[in-house]
Amino acid sequence: MAKNVAVIGAGISGLAALKCSLEIGLHATCFEKGNCVGGLWDFMDDAEDGRASIYHSVFTNACKEMMCYPDFPIPDEYPNFMHNAVFLEYLKLYAIHFDLLRHIKFKTAVVSVQKRSDFSVTGQWDVVTEHEGKQKLTIFDAVLVCTGHHVYPNLPLQSFPGINKFKGQYIHNRDYKNPANYAGKRMLVVGLGNSGADIAVELGRTAKQVVLSTRSGAWIMSRVWDNGYPWDMVYLTRYQSFLNRILPRAVSDWLYERMMEKRFNHSHYGLVPVNKSLRKEPVFNDDLATSITCGTVVVKPNIKEFTETSAVFEDGSVMENLDVVIFATGYSYAYPFMEDSIVKNSKNKVSLYKGVFPPTLEKPTLAVIGLVQSLGGIPPTSDVQARWAVRVIKGLCKLPPKETMINELNEEEGEKKNWFGRSETLSTDYVAYMDDISSYIGCNPKLPLLFLTDPKLAWEVFFGPCSPYQFRLNGQGKWDGARKAILNQWNRTIAATRKREVSLHQESSSIITLVKFLFLPLLLFAVFLAWS
Ligand SMILES: Cc1cc2nc3c(=O)[nH]c(=O)nc-3n(C[C@H](O)[C@H](O)[C@H](O)COP(=O)(O)OP(=O)(O)OC[C@H]3O[C@@H](n4cnc5c(N)ncnc54)[C@H](O)[C@@H]3O)c2cc1C
Ligand SMILES: *[C@@H]1O[C@H](CO)[C@@H](O)[C@H](O)[C@H]1NC(C)=O
Ligand SMILES: *[C@@H]1O[C@H](CO)[C@@H](O)[C@H](O)[C@H]1NC(C)=O
Ligand SMILES: *[C@@H]1O[C@H](CO)[C@@H](O)[C@H](O)[C@H]1NC(C)=O
């Protein structure tokens, strides 16, 4: 008999989990609190308790070729980086294309997930759901938790002495929707992450003054990267990941820094990370440097204290007559419907094998999808995680023994601190992680073989962007369109920006090159003559 799986949430991760469960023949039911798919990308005018909340101007920071599900490219007419409303449309298309909607119970919240008394034998869960005030208990063979992790604000007020004396207004960025209410005000944004940078830039256009306070700085990447290509098409490649792995740490640090400093010198802008070798996740913002150089955003260090009307920074400078503080201080993880002991370790930190499986359960029948954050987009990551999870649940894949998983987690914790700094964001190297998980289900690209059988494709897989389609090229769940999608990815990227026909001056450019080559010796000779 097909196993019964509960999928909690119908955001990016929930949709992937539902699709992958159905694909492998499990009987799946998805419960979604809201009345629509999309989770975080379903913009709401007011923040709702227990749900993610974004500001109106959120755009994706991964491009369309990197932020799609691996077997469902984003429509050609969509731009490379999408406004949240556009990306939400894509998620709806995905749900319709794979006929997922009839498996989703909307306006139904999961309020409790508990092991059944015979869990060690059956691995079954009691799942209590609530719909229109009525609760219902259902037994499930497995649970896929896809509830997101940009929900519960992290607002460490104790680290900001004097905040309770402060007479102005303060909010978490979760409650920030648009700049209209803040026109003409003196604003302080605390925290230099993607949200903090976006909000500061946006406020800078209409507020009276905007100060952005950062404790540790950050590298700023822009969506428009080398030659105008999306940053991730250029940077997230197997070749780059390979270099990172084989080069000595000092060399790869140097290369990384040089890349980040290419557009502007971060120390001149007051942004340079305090500890460069920590490789804190970069912030994506195309306009922050412009705002700083135009004076609409001023960067300051950490806050020492607040007074009734002002903020005092650690360098002794003061921002007077402050109207509103926006804390862009991130989120913390919570799964209020289940016992913390299921997903958290003894230090009360979320600790999951490969970011997916709780290592101590007697039966591997619960998985968390979409928690790992890597530099790439979430959809492909959720897709491979979900494919792996459903195979483990179905018994087609096995997890290592409990001790091995726990040891590996302890080791990883040390390493991650080294790689991305803020280990609590569970960040990880995109290509390495994707290859690792996909190797468990045999769908990682087999490069040496590919170079023999299809060199053109292999070249693009290795040197080109590590796009999601690579993980549906072979193995179970293989998608026949994957090869074509990979070979066409650059064309689609260019087509998304080139809406006006342009004549390509190829001839003239090669003539110019020829001329340069002819004239160079002449020029050198002239210089030589002039000198002697
Ligand atoms: C400002 C911002 C920008 C971002 N930009 C990007 C980006 O460009 N690219 C990228 O890849 N990622 C980005 N992210 C990360 C983002 O978390 C992911 O894109 C993605 O939304 C995660 O999807 P999810 O399905 O895991 O979670 P969510 O989108 O949060 O969805 C979770 C769903 O679960 C439902 N739910 C929760 N609890 C329950 C319950 N108890 N019962 C029933 N339903 C429940 C919620 O209603 C929701 O629909 C961004 C995040 C933020 C905050
Ligand atoms: C940035 O500026 C600082 C100080 O002016 C200088 O020491 C550093 O070499 C510059 N970095 C780069 C990459 O040019
Ligand atoms: C920066 O981080 C590295 C790696 O964690 C650490 O070894 C080093 O001591 C740190 N340097 C400073 C100046 O904090
Ligand atoms: C991509 O576009 C170029 C130029 O328009 C064309 O020559 C090439 O054949 C296209 N590639 C594919 C795989 O369609």
XYZ file of C-alpha atoms and ligand atoms in Angstrom:
627
model
C 0.000 0.000 0.000
C 1.260 3.471 -0.843
C 2.545 5.371 2.136
C 0.648 8.405 3.402
C 2.759 11.543 3.552
C 1.869 14.913 5.063
C 3.525 17.941 3.487
C 3.334 21.030 5.691
C 3.348 24.294 3.730
C 2.844 25.101 0.046
C 5.717 27.523 -0.553
C 8.654 26.750 -2.839
C 9.673 23.800 -0.681
C 6.207 22.411 -0.054
C 5.381 22.400 -3.761
C 8.628 20.551 -4.522
C 7.983 18.078 -1.702
C 4.433 17.434 -2.879
C 5.481 16.987 -6.494
C 8.339 14.629 -5.630
C 6.102 12.543 -3.327
C 3.494 12.102 -6.043
C 6.184 11.447 -8.662
C 7.463 8.442 -6.740
C 3.994 7.087 -6.006
C 3.453 8.158 -2.425
C 0.019 9.256 -1.307
C 0.563 12.879 -0.313
C -1.567 15.582 1.283
C -0.298 19.135 1.608
C -1.584 21.455 4.336
C -1.288 25.187 3.807
C -2.264 27.833 6.339
C -2.884 30.466 3.690
C -5.301 30.409 0.785
C -2.762 30.325 -2.000
C 0.511 28.651 -2.962
C 3.828 30.532 -2.845
C 4.523 31.065 0.880
C 6.903 33.989 1.312
C 6.366 35.085 -2.296
C 2.638 35.569 -1.725
C 2.924 39.254 -0.776
C 0.502 40.515 1.872
C -0.186 44.146 2.804
C 0.126 43.318 6.497
C 2.368 40.827 8.222
C 0.416 37.816 9.522
C 1.524 35.915 12.620
C 3.296 32.659 11.841
C 3.787 33.477 8.142
C 6.664 35.042 6.233
C 6.251 38.705 5.307
C 8.160 40.588 2.620
C 8.339 44.235 1.520
C 6.731 45.270 -1.709
C 9.964 45.721 -3.656
C 11.517 42.271 -3.143
C 13.125 40.948 -6.306
C 14.740 37.541 -6.630
C 18.489 37.607 -6.157
C 19.062 34.483 -8.183
C 18.338 34.712 -11.915
C 15.626 32.824 -13.764
C 17.933 30.081 -15.051
C 19.163 29.396 -11.512
C 15.956 29.961 -9.557
C 13.683 27.495 -11.334
C 12.694 23.958 -10.550
C 14.973 21.652 -12.553
C 12.222 20.281 -14.784
C 10.202 23.440 -15.294
C 12.084 26.416 -16.740
C 10.776 29.904 -16.074
C 8.790 31.245 -19.063
C 10.841 33.004 -21.747
C 8.975 36.271 -21.380
C 9.909 36.684 -17.704
C 12.885 38.901 -16.853
C 16.128 37.467 -15.472
C 15.514 38.755 -11.955
C 11.872 38.788 -10.992
C 9.653 40.939 -8.852
C 8.011 38.846 -6.148
C 4.628 39.017 -7.916
C 6.171 37.660 -11.114
C 7.942 34.843 -9.330
C 4.687 33.990 -7.543
C 3.052 33.587 -10.961
C 5.760 31.073 -11.835
C 5.064 29.078 -8.676
C 1.370 29.000 -9.561
C 2.229 27.775 -13.070
C 4.323 24.998 -11.533
C 1.460 23.920 -9.264
C -0.940 23.835 -12.199
C 1.481 22.129 -14.594
C 2.097 19.216 -12.241
C -1.524 19.125 -11.112
C -0.667 19.761 -7.470
C -3.574 21.967 -6.418
C -6.022 19.123 -5.819
C -3.636 17.650 -3.230
C -3.391 20.885 -1.218
C -5.749 21.665 1.642
C -5.738 25.453 1.897
C -6.638 27.449 5.020
C -5.602 24.399 6.973
C -2.872 24.770 9.569
C -0.936 21.919 11.091
C -1.104 22.512 14.839
C 0.603 19.415 16.158
C 2.899 16.663 14.912
C 3.621 13.903 17.419
C 5.196 10.482 17.330
C 2.616 7.721 17.748
C 3.114 5.395 20.685
C 4.346 2.615 18.378
C 6.688 5.017 16.524
C 9.806 2.887 16.957
C 8.070 0.134 14.966
C 5.893 1.996 12.478
C 7.537 5.436 12.266
C 4.039 6.922 12.152
C 2.924 10.386 13.218
C -0.258 11.852 14.681
C -0.912 15.034 12.765
C -3.521 17.471 14.025
C -4.791 20.034 11.543
C -7.130 22.954 12.005
C -9.537 24.233 9.382
C -12.093 26.949 10.125
C -11.727 26.414 13.835
C -12.223 22.644 13.656
C -9.425 20.258 14.542
C -8.850 16.882 12.978
C -6.380 14.118 13.746
C -4.904 12.037 10.956
C -2.246 9.329 11.062
C 0.603 9.738 8.568
C 3.462 7.399 7.692
C 5.772 10.343 7.145
C 5.940 14.123 7.447
C 7.755 16.634 5.236
C 8.176 19.932 7.057
C 8.246 22.827 4.560
C 7.228 25.747 6.746
C 9.997 28.199 5.817
C 12.507 30.019 7.973
C 11.842 33.686 7.418
C 8.932 33.786 9.809
C 9.961 34.394 13.411
C 11.845 37.686 13.795
C 15.160 37.751 15.565
C 15.018 40.975 17.565
C 17.826 40.927 20.134
C 16.719 44.049 22.011
C 19.031 43.218 24.926
C 22.009 44.000 22.668
C 20.702 47.538 22.171
C 20.907 49.308 25.547
C 18.463 52.142 25.990
C 16.011 50.955 23.336
C 13.195 51.000 25.896
C 13.910 54.674 26.656
C 13.737 55.502 22.953
C 10.633 57.644 22.243
C 10.501 57.050 18.482
C 9.106 54.037 16.710
C 10.959 50.798 16.115
C 9.987 47.759 14.053
C 11.462 44.558 12.657
C 11.835 44.626 8.881
C 9.109 41.991 8.726
C 6.648 44.857 9.298
C 8.225 47.105 6.679
C 6.187 47.075 3.481
C 7.015 50.240 1.523
C 8.769 53.610 1.975
C 5.634 55.810 1.756
C 5.115 56.157 5.516
C 8.692 57.244 6.072
C 9.058 60.099 3.597
C 10.832 63.057 5.190
C 11.766 61.081 8.335
C 15.124 60.336 9.927
C 15.605 56.609 9.599
C 18.036 54.140 11.083
C 18.315 50.678 9.568
C 20.147 48.139 11.717
C 21.781 45.178 9.999
C 23.480 44.791 6.640
C 21.827 41.757 5.077
C 19.814 41.648 1.871
C 16.761 43.141 3.550
C 18.653 45.856 5.435
C 20.469 46.980 2.288
C 17.300 46.958 0.155
C 15.335 48.922 2.717
C 18.064 51.520 3.307
C 18.429 52.149 -0.428
C 14.690 52.406 -0.927
C 14.212 54.780 2.030
C 17.158 56.880 0.868
C 15.132 58.178 -2.065
C 12.419 59.813 0.051
C 13.476 59.951 3.705
C 15.208 62.952 5.201
C 18.195 60.939 6.352
C 19.070 57.238 6.291
C 21.782 55.639 8.369
C 22.648 51.976 7.940
C 24.372 50.454 10.955
C 26.452 47.314 10.533
C 28.421 45.411 13.118
C 30.607 43.389 10.817
C 30.245 44.761 7.257
C 29.700 42.625 4.164
C 30.764 42.149 0.580
C 28.218 43.611 -1.797
C 27.531 41.746 -5.021
C 25.374 43.095 -7.756
C 22.906 41.139 -9.830
C 24.438 42.592 -12.979
C 27.880 40.991 -13.052
C 30.727 40.572 -15.581
C 29.673 41.772 -19.032
C 26.177 42.363 -17.716
C 25.421 38.686 -17.125
C 23.553 37.668 -13.970
C 26.119 37.109 -11.207
C 25.114 33.506 -10.624
C 25.387 32.538 -14.309
C 29.019 33.579 -14.133
C 30.002 32.654 -10.608
C 28.063 29.509 -9.652
C 29.935 27.054 -11.852
C 31.482 23.659 -11.256
C 34.754 25.070 -12.490
C 34.697 27.801 -9.844
C 33.719 25.348 -7.135
C 36.524 23.035 -8.266
C 39.028 25.890 -8.048
C 37.790 26.739 -4.559
C 38.398 23.181 -3.502
C 41.883 22.674 -4.947
C 43.454 26.098 -4.422
C 45.185 26.829 -1.124
C 42.937 28.803 1.195
C 45.058 31.953 0.970
C 44.898 31.986 -2.833
C 41.174 31.402 -3.024
C 40.588 34.058 -0.369
C 42.642 36.480 -2.426
C 40.730 35.664 -5.622
C 37.411 35.971 -3.831
C 38.349 39.333 -2.410
C 39.544 40.602 -5.754
C 36.264 39.599 -7.330
C 34.256 41.351 -4.619
C 36.377 44.510 -4.847
C 36.132 44.750 -8.617
C 33.253 47.200 -8.731
C 34.245 49.405 -5.823
C 36.653 49.389 -2.932
C 34.629 48.220 0.050
C 36.853 49.912 2.569
C 36.278 53.304 0.919
C 32.541 52.711 1.332
C 32.805 51.622 4.942
C 31.436 48.204 4.061
C 34.467 45.934 4.163
C 33.825 42.849 6.334
C 35.539 42.940 9.723
C 36.997 39.502 9.192
C 37.497 38.892 5.492
C 38.533 35.278 5.829
C 35.193 34.388 7.380
C 33.554 34.664 3.957
C 30.307 35.911 5.328
C 27.541 35.494 2.769
C 27.600 38.398 0.330
C 24.732 40.865 0.162
C 23.026 41.346 -3.196
C 22.379 44.954 -3.995
C 22.882 46.858 -7.217
C 22.235 50.277 -5.730
C 23.862 50.461 -2.314
C 27.181 51.821 -3.574
C 25.303 54.415 -5.622
C 23.238 55.452 -2.602
C 26.359 55.827 -0.507
C 28.177 57.822 -3.136
C 25.092 60.032 -3.628
C 24.870 60.495 0.117
C 21.363 59.118 0.507
C 22.615 56.296 2.739
C 25.335 56.698 5.349
C 27.045 53.594 6.757
C 27.873 53.549 10.485
C 29.262 50.909 12.860
C 27.389 49.014 15.540
C 25.095 50.874 17.917
C 26.401 51.502 21.423
C 23.139 52.754 22.870
C 19.901 54.550 22.271
C 18.769 57.662 24.138
C 15.236 59.088 24.118
C 15.759 60.707 20.724
C 19.041 59.530 19.300
C 21.336 56.626 18.544
C 24.981 56.580 19.643
C 27.368 54.485 17.549
C 30.473 52.652 18.692
C 32.738 55.256 17.069
C 31.148 57.908 19.293
C 29.129 59.579 16.542
C 25.468 60.333 17.216
C 22.376 60.374 15.058
C 20.052 63.012 16.513
C 16.285 63.387 16.224
C 15.858 59.857 15.064
C 12.270 59.053 14.027
C 12.168 55.343 13.225
C 14.487 52.362 13.688
C 14.080 49.336 11.427
C 15.774 46.225 12.741
C 16.820 44.062 9.808
C 18.349 41.576 12.196
C 17.186 38.374 10.619
C 15.053 35.482 11.726
C 15.196 32.556 14.072
C 13.969 29.048 13.488
C 10.893 27.629 15.117
C 8.596 24.691 14.562
C 5.846 25.429 17.084
C 3.815 22.373 16.091
C 6.402 19.836 17.227
C 8.717 19.173 20.127
C 12.032 20.988 19.855
C 13.884 17.792 20.670
C 12.952 16.401 17.254
C 14.969 18.956 15.276
C 17.200 20.709 17.808
C 20.356 19.398 19.436
C 21.419 19.695 23.061
C 22.619 23.265 22.424
C 19.106 24.150 21.233
C 20.342 24.645 17.685
C 18.598 23.156 14.681
C 20.768 20.205 13.792
C 19.778 18.074 10.825
C 21.756 15.529 8.832
C 22.587 17.271 5.537
C 20.143 19.940 6.637
C 17.255 17.528 6.098
C 16.951 14.593 8.541
C 16.832 14.692 12.353
C 19.654 12.272 13.190
C 18.196 10.778 16.345
C 14.762 9.548 15.241
C 14.199 5.789 15.517
C 12.719 5.816 11.994
C 13.642 8.324 9.267
C 10.078 9.382 8.585
C 10.382 13.123 9.090
C 12.380 15.520 6.928
C 12.777 19.282 6.764
C 12.876 20.674 3.231
C 14.260 24.081 2.230
C 16.129 24.941 5.407
C 19.636 24.900 3.972
C 20.526 28.228 2.472
C 23.197 28.249 -0.125
C 24.216 30.936 -2.566
C 21.983 29.489 -5.269
C 18.217 29.671 -5.533
C 16.032 27.593 -3.232
C 13.864 25.714 -5.787
C 16.570 23.341 -7.097
C 17.819 22.696 -3.565
C 14.342 21.882 -2.291
C 13.825 19.646 -5.305
C 16.889 17.438 -4.695
C 16.268 17.391 -0.949
C 12.682 16.317 -1.515
C 13.649 13.639 -4.027
C 16.134 12.224 -1.551
C 13.721 12.456 1.382
C 10.882 10.631 -0.355
C 13.258 7.857 -1.386
C 14.429 7.432 2.177
C 10.805 7.381 3.330
C 9.897 4.810 0.717
C 12.864 2.687 1.756
C 14.762 3.056 -1.547
C 17.642 4.927 0.096
C 19.200 4.311 3.489
C 20.629 6.813 5.946
C 23.943 6.051 7.657
C 23.903 4.851 11.291
C 22.919 7.395 13.917
C 26.482 7.786 15.287
C 27.915 8.537 11.847
C 25.305 11.214 11.254
C 25.890 12.848 14.631
C 29.668 12.825 14.211
C 29.394 14.346 10.787
C 27.108 17.075 12.118
C 29.580 17.948 14.860
C 32.427 18.163 12.359
C 30.375 20.236 9.964
C 29.537 22.755 12.620
C 33.215 23.579 12.981
C 33.765 23.815 9.238
C 30.799 26.002 8.490
C 31.995 28.641 10.905
C 35.093 28.750 8.815
C 33.361 28.980 5.483
C 30.501 31.407 5.834
C 30.883 32.931 9.255
C 27.348 33.088 10.514
C 26.929 29.395 11.021
C 23.360 29.824 12.225
C 22.233 30.608 8.677
C 23.080 27.029 7.722
C 24.799 28.274 4.597
C 26.743 25.945 2.444
C 28.642 25.741 -0.862
C 25.991 25.381 -3.548
C 27.626 23.062 -6.060
C 29.181 20.776 -3.457
C 25.905 20.481 -1.559
C 23.805 19.811 -4.646
C 26.248 17.145 -5.829
C 26.330 15.536 -2.423
C 22.559 15.177 -2.072
C 21.971 14.263 -5.704
C 24.632 11.551 -5.510
C 22.473 9.696 -2.951
C 19.730 9.389 -5.526
C 22.026 8.861 -8.497
C 21.054 12.002 -10.372
C 24.301 13.973 -10.179
C 25.801 14.600 -13.619
C 28.387 11.926 -14.496
C 30.991 14.262 -15.959
C 33.754 11.924 -17.187
C 31.212 9.788 -19.019
C 29.472 12.882 -20.321
C 32.738 14.216 -21.775
C 33.011 11.022 -23.804
C 29.411 10.777 -24.939
C 28.332 14.407 -25.266
C 31.327 16.753 -25.042
C 29.351 19.866 -25.929
C 26.963 19.323 -23.065
C 29.759 18.296 -20.698
C 31.656 21.497 -21.451
C 28.621 23.605 -20.602
C 27.922 21.555 -17.451
C 31.462 22.059 -16.182
C 32.328 25.585 -17.283
C 28.821 26.992 -17.580
C 26.459 27.875 -14.746
C 25.549 24.999 -12.467
C 21.910 25.377 -13.421
C 19.122 23.288 -11.872
C 18.550 21.239 -15.065
C 21.865 19.444 -14.441
C 20.213 17.544 -11.640
C 17.479 16.143 -13.842
C 19.783 15.027 -16.674
C 19.850 11.415 -15.561
C 18.787 9.002 -12.871
C 15.290 8.598 -11.520
C 13.108 11.616 -12.190
C 15.142 12.435 -15.298
C 13.648 15.194 -17.445
C 13.949 14.854 -21.215
C 14.144 18.615 -21.735
C 17.190 19.021 -19.480
C 19.862 18.845 -22.189
C 18.149 21.399 -24.390
C 17.504 23.677 -21.430
C 21.211 23.646 -20.528
C 22.377 24.343 -24.066
C 19.893 27.196 -24.387
C 20.389 28.823 -21.006
C 22.607 31.675 -22.243
C 20.303 32.390 -25.138
C 17.341 32.667 -22.825
C 19.272 34.919 -20.483
C 20.178 37.302 -23.275
C 16.730 37.163 -24.824
C 15.297 38.286 -21.488
C 17.099 41.621 -21.697
C 17.404 42.181 -25.441
C 13.938 43.263 -26.466
C 15.146 45.543 -29.229
C 16.852 44.197 -32.316
C 20.465 45.172 -32.441
C 22.857 44.643 -35.282
C 25.919 42.795 -34.106
C 29.000 44.658 -35.287
C 30.988 41.491 -35.400
C 32.882 42.366 -38.544
C 33.919 45.775 -37.410
C 34.967 44.503 -33.994
C 37.236 41.923 -35.582
C 38.608 44.600 -37.860
C 39.349 46.743 -34.824
C 41.150 43.826 -33.215
C 43.154 43.327 -36.387
C 44.030 47.001 -36.487
C 45.085 46.902 -32.837
C 47.360 43.972 -33.519
C 48.912 45.678 -36.517
C 49.402 48.952 -34.763
C 50.734 47.651 -31.495
C 54.263 46.900 -32.811
C 54.260 50.262 -34.576
C 53.249 52.021 -31.388
C 55.890 50.219 -29.360
C 58.466 51.127 -31.978
C 57.431 54.795 -31.812
C 57.698 54.753 -28.025
C 61.099 53.145 -28.330
C 62.243 55.840 -30.789
C 60.923 58.632 -28.606
C 62.855 57.272 -25.647
C 66.169 56.796 -27.309
C 13.344 39.270 1.535
C 13.700 37.885 1.117
C 14.175 37.648 -0.164
C 14.495 36.362 -0.587
N 14.961 36.189 -1.847
C 15.272 34.944 -2.268
C 15.720 34.716 -3.598
O 15.874 35.645 -4.380
N 16.016 33.458 -3.970
C 15.855 32.411 -3.124
O 16.085 31.285 -3.519
N 15.442 32.591 -1.862
C 15.138 33.829 -1.412
N 14.694 34.003 -0.137
C 14.613 32.832 0.758
C 13.190 32.270 0.857
O 13.082 31.725 2.122
C 12.944 31.206 -0.182
O 12.930 31.798 -1.452
C 11.606 30.482 -0.094
O 10.549 31.397 0.061
C 11.557 29.433 0.932
O 10.402 28.676 0.631
P 9.746 27.730 1.672
O 8.692 26.999 0.947
O 10.788 26.925 2.320
O 9.130 28.677 2.801
P 7.969 29.745 2.732
O 7.976 30.453 1.447
O 8.054 30.549 3.969
O 6.631 28.875 2.772
C 6.204 28.200 3.919
C 4.717 27.925 3.796
O 4.318 27.091 4.877
C 3.089 27.557 5.392
N 3.012 27.136 6.794
C 3.842 27.480 7.803
N 3.491 26.872 8.949
C 2.396 26.119 8.664
C 1.575 25.247 9.430
N 1.811 25.029 10.719
N 0.539 24.644 8.807
C 0.299 24.854 7.494
N 1.058 25.649 6.723
C 2.092 26.284 7.297
C 3.142 29.048 5.219
O 1.850 29.598 5.198
C 3.859 29.163 3.875
O 2.974 29.174 2.810
C 14.360 35.279 0.293
C 13.898 35.512 1.581
C 13.561 36.784 1.992
C 13.069 37.000 3.391
C 41.095 49.725 -1.063
O 41.512 50.877 -0.393
C 42.428 50.638 0.660
C 42.667 51.938 1.413
O 42.676 53.042 0.542
C 43.714 50.047 0.086
O 44.638 49.754 1.108
C 43.357 48.748 -0.658
O 44.486 48.214 -1.290
C 42.276 49.006 -1.692
N 41.847 47.732 -2.224
C 41.860 47.432 -3.509
C 41.402 46.069 -3.891
O 42.198 48.228 -4.340
C 38.910 35.618 11.369
O 38.345 34.350 11.268
C 39.289 33.299 11.190
C 38.557 32.020 10.900
O 37.563 31.772 11.838
C 40.072 33.261 12.511
O 41.017 32.220 12.459
C 40.747 34.598 12.708
O 41.386 34.616 13.962
C 39.744 35.738 12.635
N 40.469 37.006 12.637
C 40.080 38.052 13.328
C 40.896 39.297 13.154
O 39.105 38.039 14.065
C 21.728 30.801 -29.401
O 21.638 31.999 -30.121
C 22.644 32.133 -31.139
C 22.535 33.499 -31.734
O 21.208 33.913 -31.868
C 22.459 31.023 -32.195
O 23.434 31.121 -33.176
C 22.569 29.689 -31.473
O 22.309 28.644 -32.377
C 21.588 29.600 -30.321
N 21.866 28.382 -29.598
C 20.964 27.456 -29.408
C 21.412 26.237 -28.680
O 19.806 27.583 -29.765
